[in-house]
mmCIF file of C-alpha atoms in Angstrom:
data_model
loop_
_atom_site.group_PDB
_atom_site.id
_atom_site.type_symbol
_atom_site.label_atom_id
_atom_site.label_comp_id
_atom_site.label_asym_id
_atom_site.label_seq_id
_atom_site.Cartn_x
_atom_site.Cartn_y
_atom_site.Cartn_z
ATOM 1 C CA UNK A 283 0.267 -9.560 -14.940
ATOM 2 C CA UNK A 284 0.770 -12.341 -17.476
ATOM 3 C CA UNK A 285 4.286 -11.479 -18.487
ATOM 4 C CA UNK A 286 5.657 -11.527 -14.962
ATOM 5 C CA UNK A 287 7.188 -14.247 -12.846
ATOM 6 C CA UNK A 288 6.712 -13.722 -9.119
ATOM 7 C CA UNK A 289 9.737 -14.461 -6.973
ATOM 8 C CA UNK A 290 8.626 -15.270 -3.442
ATOM 9 C CA UNK A 291 10.641 -14.921 -0.269
ATOM 10 C CA UNK A 292 13.661 -17.301 -0.241
ATOM 11 C CA UNK A 293 13.289 -18.061 -3.958
ATOM 12 C CA UNK A 294 15.290 -17.142 -7.059
ATOM 13 C CA UNK A 295 14.250 -17.217 -10.724
ATOM 14 C CA UNK A 296 15.632 -16.218 -14.093
ATOM 15 C CA UNK A 297 13.704 -14.858 -17.075
ATOM 16 C CA UNK A 298 14.370 -13.710 -20.621
ATOM 17 C CA UNK A 299 12.748 -10.618 -22.223
ATOM 18 C CA UNK A 300 9.849 -9.917 -22.510
ATOM 19 C CA UNK A 301 9.117 -11.842 -19.295
ATOM 20 C CA UNK A 302 9.664 -9.624 -16.235
ATOM 21 C CA UNK A 303 10.489 -10.611 -12.680
ATOM 22 C CA UNK A 304 8.644 -9.229 -9.666
ATOM 23 C CA UNK A 305 8.865 -9.474 -5.892
ATOM 24 C CA UNK A 306 6.056 -8.104 -3.728
ATOM 25 C CA UNK A 307 6.553 -6.709 -0.253
ATOM 26 C CA UNK A 308 10.298 -6.730 0.369
ATOM 27 C CA UNK A 309 10.972 -5.545 3.927
ATOM 28 C CA UNK A 310 14.233 -6.529 5.582
ATOM 29 C CA UNK A 311 14.793 -8.996 2.739
ATOM 30 C CA UNK A 312 16.855 -7.901 -0.260
ATOM 31 C CA UNK A 313 15.891 -8.288 -3.916
ATOM 32 C CA UNK A 314 19.078 -8.911 -5.891
ATOM 33 C CA UNK A 315 18.639 -8.279 -9.636
ATOM 34 C CA UNK A 316 21.340 -9.548 -12.002
ATOM 35 C CA UNK A 317 21.158 -8.490 -15.641
ATOM 36 C CA UNK A 318 22.909 -9.318 -18.902
ATOM 37 C CA UNK A 319 21.877 -6.427 -21.194
ATOM 38 C CA UNK A 320 22.988 -8.173 -24.412
ATOM 39 C CA UNK A 321 21.268 -11.509 -23.793
ATOM 40 C CA UNK A 322 18.406 -9.590 -22.158
ATOM 41 C CA UNK A 323 18.409 -12.147 -19.438
ATOM 42 C CA UNK A 324 17.604 -11.281 -15.824
ATOM 43 C CA UNK A 325 17.792 -13.113 -12.526
ATOM 44 C CA UNK A 326 16.124 -12.148 -9.260
ATOM 45 C CA UNK A 327 16.848 -13.587 -5.824
ATOM 46 C CA UNK A 328 14.615 -12.645 -2.856
ATOM 47 C CA UNK A 329 17.010 -13.270 0.012
ATOM 48 C CA UNK A 330 15.861 -13.535 3.623
ATOM 49 C CA UNK A 331 19.122 -13.865 5.549
ATOM 50 C CA UNK A 332 22.736 -12.772 5.196
ATOM 51 C CA UNK A 333 24.789 -15.851 5.968
ATOM 52 C CA UNK A 334 24.245 -19.561 5.221
ATOM 53 C CA UNK A 335 27.041 -20.502 7.655
ATOM 54 C CA UNK A 336 24.737 -19.627 10.570
ATOM 55 C CA UNK A 337 22.187 -22.203 9.459
ATOM 56 C CA UNK A 338 22.071 -25.875 10.347
ATOM 57 C CA UNK A 339 20.180 -26.485 7.137
ATOM 58 C CA UNK A 340 21.621 -24.276 4.373
ATOM 59 C CA UNK A 341 20.172 -26.337 1.509
ATOM 60 C CA UNK A 342 17.984 -23.593 0.072
ATOM 61 C CA UNK A 343 20.662 -21.465 -1.592
ATOM 62 C CA UNK A 344 18.159 -18.750 -2.559
ATOM 63 C CA UNK A 345 17.512 -17.911 1.098
ATOM 64 C CA UNK A 346 20.982 -16.569 1.960
ATOM 65 C CA UNK A 347 22.911 -13.684 0.392
ATOM 66 C CA UNK A 348 26.239 -15.539 0.374
ATOM 67 C CA UNK A 349 24.876 -18.587 -1.486
ATOM 68 C CA UNK A 350 22.086 -17.009 -3.580
ATOM 69 C CA UNK A 351 24.325 -14.698 -5.577
ATOM 70 C CA UNK A 352 26.797 -17.346 -6.865
ATOM 71 C CA UNK A 353 23.919 -19.761 -7.532
ATOM 72 C CA UNK A 354 21.872 -17.170 -9.431
ATOM 73 C CA UNK A 355 24.971 -16.208 -11.427
ATOM 74 C CA UNK A 356 25.596 -19.867 -12.330
ATOM 75 C CA UNK A 357 21.953 -20.291 -13.438
ATOM 76 C CA UNK A 358 22.231 -17.228 -15.666
ATOM 77 C CA UNK A 359 25.507 -18.347 -17.240
ATOM 78 C CA UNK A 360 23.976 -21.782 -17.854
ATOM 79 C CA UNK A 361 21.064 -20.044 -19.606
ATOM 80 C CA UNK A 362 23.400 -18.157 -21.942
ATOM 81 C CA UNK A 363 24.436 -15.002 -20.073
ATOM 82 C CA UNK A 364 28.089 -13.902 -20.274
ATOM 83 C CA UNK A 365 29.516 -13.199 -16.840
ATOM 84 C CA UNK A 366 31.582 -10.162 -17.863
ATOM 85 C CA UNK A 367 28.414 -8.398 -19.068
ATOM 86 C CA UNK A 368 26.350 -9.000 -15.932
ATOM 87 C CA UNK A 369 25.548 -6.067 -13.648
ATOM 88 C CA UNK A 370 23.611 -5.946 -10.379
ATOM 89 C CA UNK A 371 20.994 -3.759 -8.722
ATOM 90 C CA UNK A 372 19.644 -4.317 -5.225
ATOM 91 C CA UNK A 373 16.565 -3.103 -3.332
ATOM 92 C CA UNK A 374 15.234 -3.684 0.177
ATOM 93 C CA UNK A 375 17.027 -4.155 3.465
ATOM 94 C CA UNK A 376 14.676 -1.962 5.473
ATOM 95 C CA UNK A 377 14.287 -2.008 9.225
ATOM 96 C CA UNK A 378 10.532 -2.426 9.536
ATOM 97 C CA UNK A 379 10.194 -2.315 13.311
ATOM 98 C CA UNK A 380 11.916 0.185 15.584
ATOM 99 C CA UNK A 381 12.925 -1.473 18.824
ATOM 100 C CA UNK A 382 14.309 0.308 21.821
ATOM 101 C CA UNK A 383 17.013 -2.316 22.266
ATOM 102 C CA UNK A 384 18.789 -2.422 18.914
ATOM 103 C CA UNK A 385 20.175 -5.921 19.196
ATOM 104 C CA UNK A 386 22.233 -7.358 16.382
ATOM 105 C CA UNK A 387 19.554 -9.673 15.022
ATOM 106 C CA UNK A 388 17.191 -6.735 14.714
ATOM 107 C CA UNK A 389 19.515 -5.019 12.234
ATOM 108 C CA UNK A 390 18.709 -7.819 9.820
ATOM 109 C CA UNK A 391 17.943 -5.518 6.868
ATOM 110 C CA UNK A 392 21.262 -3.741 7.125
ATOM 111 C CA UNK A 393 23.108 -7.043 7.480
ATOM 112 C CA UNK A 394 21.336 -8.458 4.427
ATOM 113 C CA UNK A 395 22.452 -5.450 2.361
ATOM 114 C CA UNK A 396 26.055 -5.702 3.588
ATOM 115 C CA UNK A 397 26.130 -9.435 2.833
ATOM 116 C CA UNK A 398 24.667 -8.944 -0.666
ATOM 117 C CA UNK A 399 27.242 -6.266 -1.483
ATOM 118 C CA UNK A 400 30.034 -8.494 -0.201
ATOM 119 C CA UNK A 401 28.805 -11.516 -2.209
ATOM 120 C CA UNK A 402 28.598 -9.397 -5.376
ATOM 121 C CA UNK A 403 32.130 -8.114 -4.785
ATOM 122 C CA UNK A 404 33.412 -11.667 -4.316
ATOM 123 C CA UNK A 405 31.654 -12.773 -7.500
ATOM 124 C CA UNK A 406 33.115 -9.799 -9.403
ATOM 125 C CA UNK A 407 29.712 -8.392 -10.394
ATOM 126 C CA UNK A 408 29.494 -4.574 -10.418
ATOM 127 C CA UNK A 409 26.694 -3.115 -8.304
ATOM 128 C CA UNK A 410 25.368 -0.273 -10.462
ATOM 129 C CA UNK A 411 22.312 0.872 -8.470
ATOM 130 C CA UNK A 412 20.657 0.350 -5.114
ATOM 131 C CA UNK A 413 17.660 1.518 -3.136
ATOM 132 C CA UNK A 414 18.153 0.138 0.337
ATOM 133 C CA UNK A 415 17.636 0.809 4.021
ATOM 134 C CA UNK A 416 15.114 3.092 5.716
ATOM 135 C CA UNK A 417 11.954 1.712 7.368
ATOM 136 C CA UNK A 418 9.428 0.897 4.643
ATOM 137 C CA UNK A 419 8.572 -2.031 2.385
ATOM 138 C CA UNK A 420 9.214 -2.107 -1.354
ATOM 139 C CA UNK A 421 7.710 -4.032 -4.261
ATOM 140 C CA UNK A 422 9.920 -4.377 -7.309
ATOM 141 C CA UNK A 423 9.365 -5.071 -11.011
ATOM 142 C CA UNK A 424 12.547 -5.913 -12.871
ATOM 143 C CA UNK A 425 12.275 -5.346 -16.633
ATOM 144 C CA UNK A 426 14.386 -7.873 -18.530
ATOM 145 C CA UNK A 427 13.971 -5.726 -21.662
ATOM 146 C CA UNK A 428 15.717 -2.670 -20.210
ATOM 147 C CA UNK A 429 17.320 -3.822 -16.967
ATOM 148 C CA UNK A 430 15.383 -1.127 -15.104
ATOM 149 C CA UNK A 431 13.985 -1.905 -11.666
ATOM 150 C CA UNK A 432 10.681 -0.182 -10.809
ATOM 151 C CA UNK A 433 10.174 0.240 -7.078
ATOM 152 C CA UNK A 434 6.785 0.873 -5.470
ATOM 153 C CA UNK A 435 6.092 1.717 -1.848
ATOM 154 C CA UNK A 436 2.927 2.520 0.086
ATOM 155 C CA UNK A 437 3.782 5.929 1.480
ATOM 156 C CA UNK A 438 7.212 6.735 0.020
ATOM 157 C CA UNK A 439 6.440 7.097 -3.674
ATOM 158 C CA UNK A 440 7.827 5.264 -6.676
ATOM 159 C CA UNK A 441 11.330 5.086 -8.020
ATOM 160 C CA UNK A 442 13.245 3.616 -10.968
ATOM 161 C CA UNK A 443 16.815 2.424 -10.568
ATOM 162 C CA UNK B 44 17.062 -26.881 15.451
ATOM 163 C CA UNK B 45 14.380 -27.849 12.949
ATOM 164 C CA UNK B 46 10.707 -28.195 13.720
ATOM 165 C CA UNK B 47 9.396 -31.687 14.528
ATOM 166 C CA UNK B 48 8.804 -33.207 11.100
ATOM 167 C CA UNK B 49 5.195 -34.067 11.693
ATOM 168 C CA UNK B 50 2.842 -33.498 14.558
ATOM 169 C CA UNK B 51 0.444 -36.166 15.794
ATOM 170 C CA UNK B 52 -3.275 -35.583 16.147
ATOM 171 C CA UNK B 53 -2.918 -35.376 19.923
ATOM 172 C CA UNK B 54 -0.130 -32.796 19.607
ATOM 173 C CA UNK B 55 -2.167 -30.717 17.142
ATOM 174 C CA UNK B 56 -5.159 -30.794 19.503
ATOM 175 C CA UNK B 57 -2.963 -29.717 22.407
ATOM 176 C CA UNK B 58 -1.529 -26.821 20.390
ATOM 177 C CA UNK B 59 -4.995 -25.764 19.235
ATOM 178 C CA UNK B 60 -5.995 -25.685 22.897
ATOM 179 C CA UNK B 61 -2.950 -23.503 23.636
ATOM 180 C CA UNK B 62 -4.215 -21.118 20.950
ATOM 181 C CA UNK B 63 -7.752 -21.292 22.294
ATOM 182 C CA UNK B 64 -6.793 -20.415 25.837
ATOM 183 C CA UNK B 65 -4.427 -17.622 24.805
ATOM 184 C CA UNK B 66 -6.796 -16.118 22.252
ATOM 185 C CA UNK B 67 -9.802 -16.458 24.562
ATOM 186 C CA UNK B 68 -8.009 -14.368 27.139
ATOM 187 C CA UNK B 69 -6.997 -11.838 24.470
ATOM 188 C CA UNK B 70 -10.602 -11.605 23.207
ATOM 189 C CA UNK B 71 -11.851 -10.913 26.743
ATOM 190 C CA UNK B 72 -9.267 -8.152 27.192
ATOM 191 C CA UNK B 73 -10.170 -6.586 23.856
ATOM 192 C CA UNK B 74 -13.857 -6.798 24.634
ATOM 193 C CA UNK B 75 -13.297 -4.900 27.897
ATOM 194 C CA UNK B 76 -11.188 -2.297 26.150
ATOM 195 C CA UNK B 77 -13.806 -1.682 23.423
ATOM 196 C CA UNK B 78 -16.812 -2.348 25.604
ATOM 197 C CA UNK B 79 -18.158 -4.540 22.820
ATOM 198 C CA UNK B 80 -18.646 -8.216 22.234
ATOM 199 C CA UNK B 81 -15.554 -9.752 20.594
ATOM 200 C CA UNK B 82 -15.633 -13.105 18.859
ATOM 201 C CA UNK B 83 -12.786 -15.324 17.795
ATOM 202 C CA UNK B 84 -12.321 -18.139 15.295
ATOM 203 C CA UNK B 85 -11.125 -21.617 16.150
ATOM 204 C CA UNK B 86 -7.317 -21.230 16.165
ATOM 205 C CA UNK B 87 -5.587 -22.620 13.074
ATOM 206 C CA UNK B 88 -2.462 -24.636 13.759
ATOM 207 C CA UNK B 89 -0.258 -24.566 10.677
ATOM 208 C CA UNK B 90 3.191 -25.453 9.402
ATOM 209 C CA UNK B 91 3.740 -23.563 6.150
ATOM 210 C CA UNK B 92 6.607 -22.556 3.854
ATOM 211 C CA UNK B 93 7.629 -19.002 4.809
ATOM 212 C CA UNK B 94 6.657 -17.807 1.332
ATOM 213 C CA UNK B 95 3.040 -18.963 1.810
ATOM 214 C CA UNK B 96 2.273 -17.194 5.093
ATOM 215 C CA UNK B 97 1.321 -13.866 3.467
ATOM 216 C CA UNK B 98 -1.423 -15.615 1.468
ATOM 217 C CA UNK B 99 -3.243 -16.479 4.728
ATOM 218 C CA UNK B 100 -3.828 -12.768 5.374
ATOM 219 C CA UNK B 101 -4.727 -11.543 1.896
ATOM 220 C CA UNK B 102 -1.433 -11.637 -0.019
ATOM 221 C CA UNK B 103 1.974 -9.941 0.238
ATOM 222 C CA UNK B 104 0.801 -6.514 -0.940
ATOM 223 C CA UNK B 105 -2.099 -6.172 1.532
ATOM 224 C CA UNK B 106 -1.709 -2.978 3.528
ATOM 225 C CA UNK B 107 -1.826 -3.739 7.251
ATOM 226 C CA UNK B 108 -0.894 -2.481 10.666
ATOM 227 C CA UNK B 109 1.397 -4.977 12.409
ATOM 228 C CA UNK B 110 2.203 -5.005 16.104
ATOM 229 C CA UNK B 111 5.104 -7.274 16.815
ATOM 230 C CA UNK B 112 6.973 -8.411 19.865
ATOM 231 C CA UNK B 113 9.552 -11.050 20.488
ATOM 232 C CA UNK B 114 9.453 -13.590 23.254
ATOM 233 C CA UNK B 115 12.611 -14.594 25.039
ATOM 234 C CA UNK B 116 13.051 -17.125 27.824
ATOM 235 C CA UNK B 117 12.937 -20.899 27.622
ATOM 236 C CA UNK B 118 10.330 -20.868 24.852
ATOM 237 C CA UNK B 119 11.437 -18.165 22.399
ATOM 238 C CA UNK B 120 9.307 -16.968 19.512
ATOM 239 C CA UNK B 121 7.255 -14.059 18.269
ATOM 240 C CA UNK B 122 3.760 -12.710 18.483
ATOM 241 C CA UNK B 123 2.361 -10.665 15.635
ATOM 242 C CA UNK B 124 -1.013 -8.960 15.632
ATOM 243 C CA UNK B 125 -1.997 -7.958 12.086
ATOM 244 C CA UNK B 126 -4.886 -5.614 11.317
ATOM 245 C CA UNK B 127 -5.989 -4.892 7.749
ATOM 246 C CA UNK B 128 -5.956 -1.123 7.333
ATOM 247 C CA UNK B 129 -9.736 -0.608 7.279
ATOM 248 C CA UNK B 130 -10.072 -2.628 10.486
ATOM 249 C CA UNK B 131 -7.261 -0.720 12.177
ATOM 250 C CA UNK B 132 -8.945 2.552 11.216
ATOM 251 C CA UNK B 133 -12.301 1.404 12.590
ATOM 252 C CA UNK B 134 -10.707 0.331 15.859
ATOM 253 C CA UNK B 135 -8.813 3.583 16.301
ATOM 254 C CA UNK B 136 -12.092 5.420 15.699
ATOM 255 C CA UNK B 137 -13.846 3.274 18.295
ATOM 256 C CA UNK B 138 -11.058 3.739 20.830
ATOM 257 C CA UNK B 139 -10.435 7.441 20.404
ATOM 258 C CA UNK B 140 -13.834 8.626 19.129
ATOM 259 C CA UNK B 141 -11.792 10.431 16.532
ATOM 260 C CA UNK B 142 -12.684 11.013 12.914
ATOM 261 C CA UNK B 143 -10.111 9.402 10.653
ATOM 262 C CA UNK B 144 -10.647 9.966 6.943
ATOM 263 C CA UNK B 145 -11.397 6.791 5.013
ATOM 264 C CA UNK B 146 -8.395 7.197 2.754
ATOM 265 C CA UNK B 147 -6.084 8.077 5.596
ATOM 266 C CA UNK B 148 -2.936 5.962 5.607
ATOM 267 C CA UNK B 149 -1.602 7.705 8.673
ATOM 268 C CA UNK B 150 -2.967 7.339 12.182
ATOM 269 C CA UNK B 151 -1.183 10.214 13.882
ATOM 270 C CA UNK B 152 0.786 9.878 17.073
ATOM 271 C CA UNK B 153 -2.268 9.187 19.213
ATOM 272 C CA UNK B 154 -3.738 6.668 16.766
ATOM 273 C CA UNK B 155 -0.425 4.810 16.551
ATOM 274 C CA UNK B 156 -0.024 4.640 20.293
ATOM 275 C CA UNK B 157 -3.630 3.399 20.597
ATOM 276 C CA UNK B 158 -2.765 0.600 18.161
ATOM 277 C CA UNK B 159 0.399 -0.294 20.065
ATOM 278 C CA UNK B 160 -1.556 -0.356 23.311
ATOM 279 C CA UNK B 161 -4.233 -2.531 21.753
ATOM 280 C CA UNK B 162 -1.526 -4.921 20.531
ATOM 281 C CA UNK B 163 0.149 -4.815 23.917
ATOM 282 C CA UNK B 164 -3.033 -5.811 25.706
ATOM 283 C CA UNK B 165 -3.955 -8.536 23.214
ATOM 284 C CA UNK B 166 -0.499 -10.115 23.196
ATOM 285 C CA UNK B 167 0.006 -9.667 26.941
ATOM 286 C CA UNK B 168 -3.259 -11.444 27.749
ATOM 287 C CA UNK B 169 -2.399 -14.187 25.279
ATOM 288 C CA UNK B 170 0.997 -14.781 26.902
ATOM 289 C CA UNK B 171 -0.370 -14.633 30.458
ATOM 290 C CA UNK B 172 -2.842 -17.385 29.709
ATOM 291 C CA UNK B 173 -0.166 -19.356 27.925
ATOM 292 C CA UNK B 174 2.220 -19.028 30.840
ATOM 293 C CA UNK B 175 -0.362 -20.407 33.261
ATOM 294 C CA UNK B 176 -1.372 -23.231 30.956
ATOM 295 C CA UNK B 177 2.122 -24.429 30.071
ATOM 296 C CA UNK B 178 4.016 -23.371 33.250
ATOM 297 C CA UNK B 179 6.679 -21.803 31.043
ATOM 298 C CA UNK B 180 8.053 -18.317 31.380
ATOM 299 C CA UNK B 181 7.546 -16.064 28.366
ATOM 300 C CA UNK B 182 9.424 -12.792 28.514
ATOM 301 C CA UNK B 183 8.075 -10.343 25.923
ATOM 302 C CA UNK B 184 9.934 -7.364 24.451
ATOM 303 C CA UNK B 185 8.198 -4.003 24.178
ATOM 304 C CA UNK B 186 5.823 -4.135 21.176
ATOM 305 C CA UNK B 187 6.584 -2.202 18.041
ATOM 306 C CA UNK B 188 4.185 -0.971 15.329
ATOM 307 C CA UNK B 189 4.663 -0.958 11.568
ATOM 308 C CA UNK B 190 2.196 0.131 8.863
ATOM 309 C CA UNK B 191 3.150 -1.456 5.568
ATOM 310 C CA UNK B 192 2.721 -4.350 3.142
ATOM 311 C CA UNK B 193 2.122 -7.642 4.887
ATOM 312 C CA UNK B 194 4.928 -9.319 2.915
ATOM 313 C CA UNK B 195 7.450 -6.779 4.127
ATOM 314 C CA UNK B 196 6.297 -7.168 7.727
ATOM 315 C CA UNK B 197 6.309 -10.971 7.630
ATOM 316 C CA UNK B 198 9.799 -11.115 6.109
ATOM 317 C CA UNK B 199 11.125 -9.113 9.036
ATOM 318 C CA UNK B 200 9.276 -11.175 11.625
ATOM 319 C CA UNK B 201 10.068 -14.571 10.130
ATOM 320 C CA UNK B 202 13.776 -14.185 9.438
ATOM 321 C CA UNK B 203 14.768 -15.669 12.795
ATOM 322 C CA UNK B 204 12.434 -18.639 12.203
ATOM 323 C CA UNK B 205 13.915 -19.118 8.743
ATOM 324 C CA UNK B 206 17.534 -19.665 9.768
ATOM 325 C CA UNK B 207 17.314 -23.458 9.982
ATOM 326 C CA UNK B 208 14.045 -24.149 8.210
ATOM 327 C CA UNK B 209 12.084 -23.037 5.149
ATOM 328 C CA UNK B 210 8.820 -23.675 6.950
ATOM 329 C CA UNK B 211 7.360 -21.914 9.935
ATOM 330 C CA UNK B 212 4.955 -23.145 12.584
ATOM 331 C CA UNK B 213 2.245 -20.822 13.807
ATOM 332 C CA UNK B 214 -1.106 -20.671 15.568
ATOM 333 C CA UNK B 215 -3.403 -18.062 14.022
ATOM 334 C CA UNK B 216 -6.689 -16.783 15.442
ATOM 335 C CA UNK B 217 -9.056 -14.303 13.777
ATOM 336 C CA UNK B 218 -11.003 -11.789 15.860
ATOM 337 C CA UNK B 219 -14.249 -9.998 15.000
ATOM 338 C CA UNK B 220 -16.537 -7.647 16.882
ATOM 339 C CA UNK B 221 -20.032 -6.174 16.585
ATOM 340 C CA UNK B 222 -21.280 -8.942 14.369
ATOM 341 C CA UNK B 223 -19.145 -8.754 11.290
ATOM 342 C CA UNK B 224 -16.431 -6.135 11.726
ATOM 343 C CA UNK B 225 -12.972 -7.635 11.422
ATOM 344 C CA UNK B 226 -10.432 -6.864 14.108
ATOM 345 C CA UNK B 227 -7.370 -8.712 12.946
ATOM 346 C CA UNK B 228 -5.251 -11.816 13.107
ATOM 347 C CA UNK B 229 -3.113 -12.881 16.017
ATOM 348 C CA UNK B 230 -0.128 -15.052 15.125
ATOM 349 C CA UNK B 231 1.744 -16.943 17.793
ATOM 350 C CA UNK B 232 5.041 -18.187 16.346
ATOM 351 C CA UNK B 233 7.059 -20.388 18.687
ATOM 352 C CA UNK B 234 10.538 -21.208 17.399
ATOM 353 C CA UNK B 235 11.368 -24.870 16.963
ATOM 354 C CA UNK B 236 12.857 -25.353 20.441
ATOM 355 C CA UNK B 237 9.894 -23.530 21.984
ATOM 356 C CA UNK B 238 7.470 -25.820 20.206
ATOM 357 C CA UNK B 239 9.267 -28.780 21.781
ATOM 358 C CA UNK B 240 9.210 -27.067 25.203
ATOM 359 C CA UNK B 241 5.482 -26.379 24.930
ATOM 360 C CA UNK B 242 4.663 -29.926 23.845
ATOM 361 C CA UNK B 243 6.831 -31.204 26.691
ATOM 362 C CA UNK B 244 5.104 -29.019 29.253
ATOM 363 C CA UNK B 245 1.747 -30.381 28.098
ATOM 364 C CA UNK B 246 3.037 -33.930 28.340
ATOM 365 C CA UNK B 247 2.521 -34.744 24.674
ATOM 366 C CA UNK B 248 6.109 -34.658 23.397
ATOM 367 C CA UNK B 249 7.237 -38.233 22.935
#
């Protein structure tokens, strides 16, 4: 797809309509989509982990929910978005493997979702839609023209949020 | 802890040998299980950005079966055995003499447990050989199976490696049988401190 920018794991990008943002194969990661519907400007962060404070090397802001969301917001405002218009949608946070011992670090998907919601709340960005949890991977296409997020899965159908 | 910034030629050779010994043992076990000749590639020793790992197995949206277990002990890490769907289907057929439809994306309870058992045997033989070679104790968790996009599987496996580093170290070996039928890819992913432990045990960590 020519009019798409691919956002890989632990990356974040912004795009203006008609360029769309995509992330392929989101498992326990979370795709955070921020959208200014007037400027038709979107930002997508493909976060891997919930909390930068647990890292000895938190330089890559896009990797952690708590740092990716403020950084993505700042990039969007710098590109002309108005903060009060920005809304958020999130997708992902699955638990891909079922383990008998459900240790804390195995609930990574759930913790990523909680951390993303908390970071959005702190930033004052309303979360208007989500498709999170369960045990399957998702690929997302975020339309910067409409703000819609198209979600594809292998065995669990398609969805638009 | 971060990974050692760069590995010397001697260290890379030692790690390739670790992969060779582990994977050789796994290939023998698989060959006995299938009663067929199983071949393996020379293990690749790589340090890659997390976002580039999926490209080594066909891209993030490739549909695969993944069997994953974690290793605890003094050299923590993960082992992931990835089988592209067509290969997984062929193996389940060979193991169970059962007719799976070509477009089937579901393996049934028996097919899934055959895949888990296959992964269990491959990874167990790999770790046994590794334990003898490095004199370290690797304690594996029970393996778990997931059928999904490779990107989604890798994200879940690599998150613990990604805490302190954007790159991940792994040893990857490809297996084939009966001439040209693919079996899958075995990834051994020692965490940074485990990599140091392994190099130490082999006497090549300065």
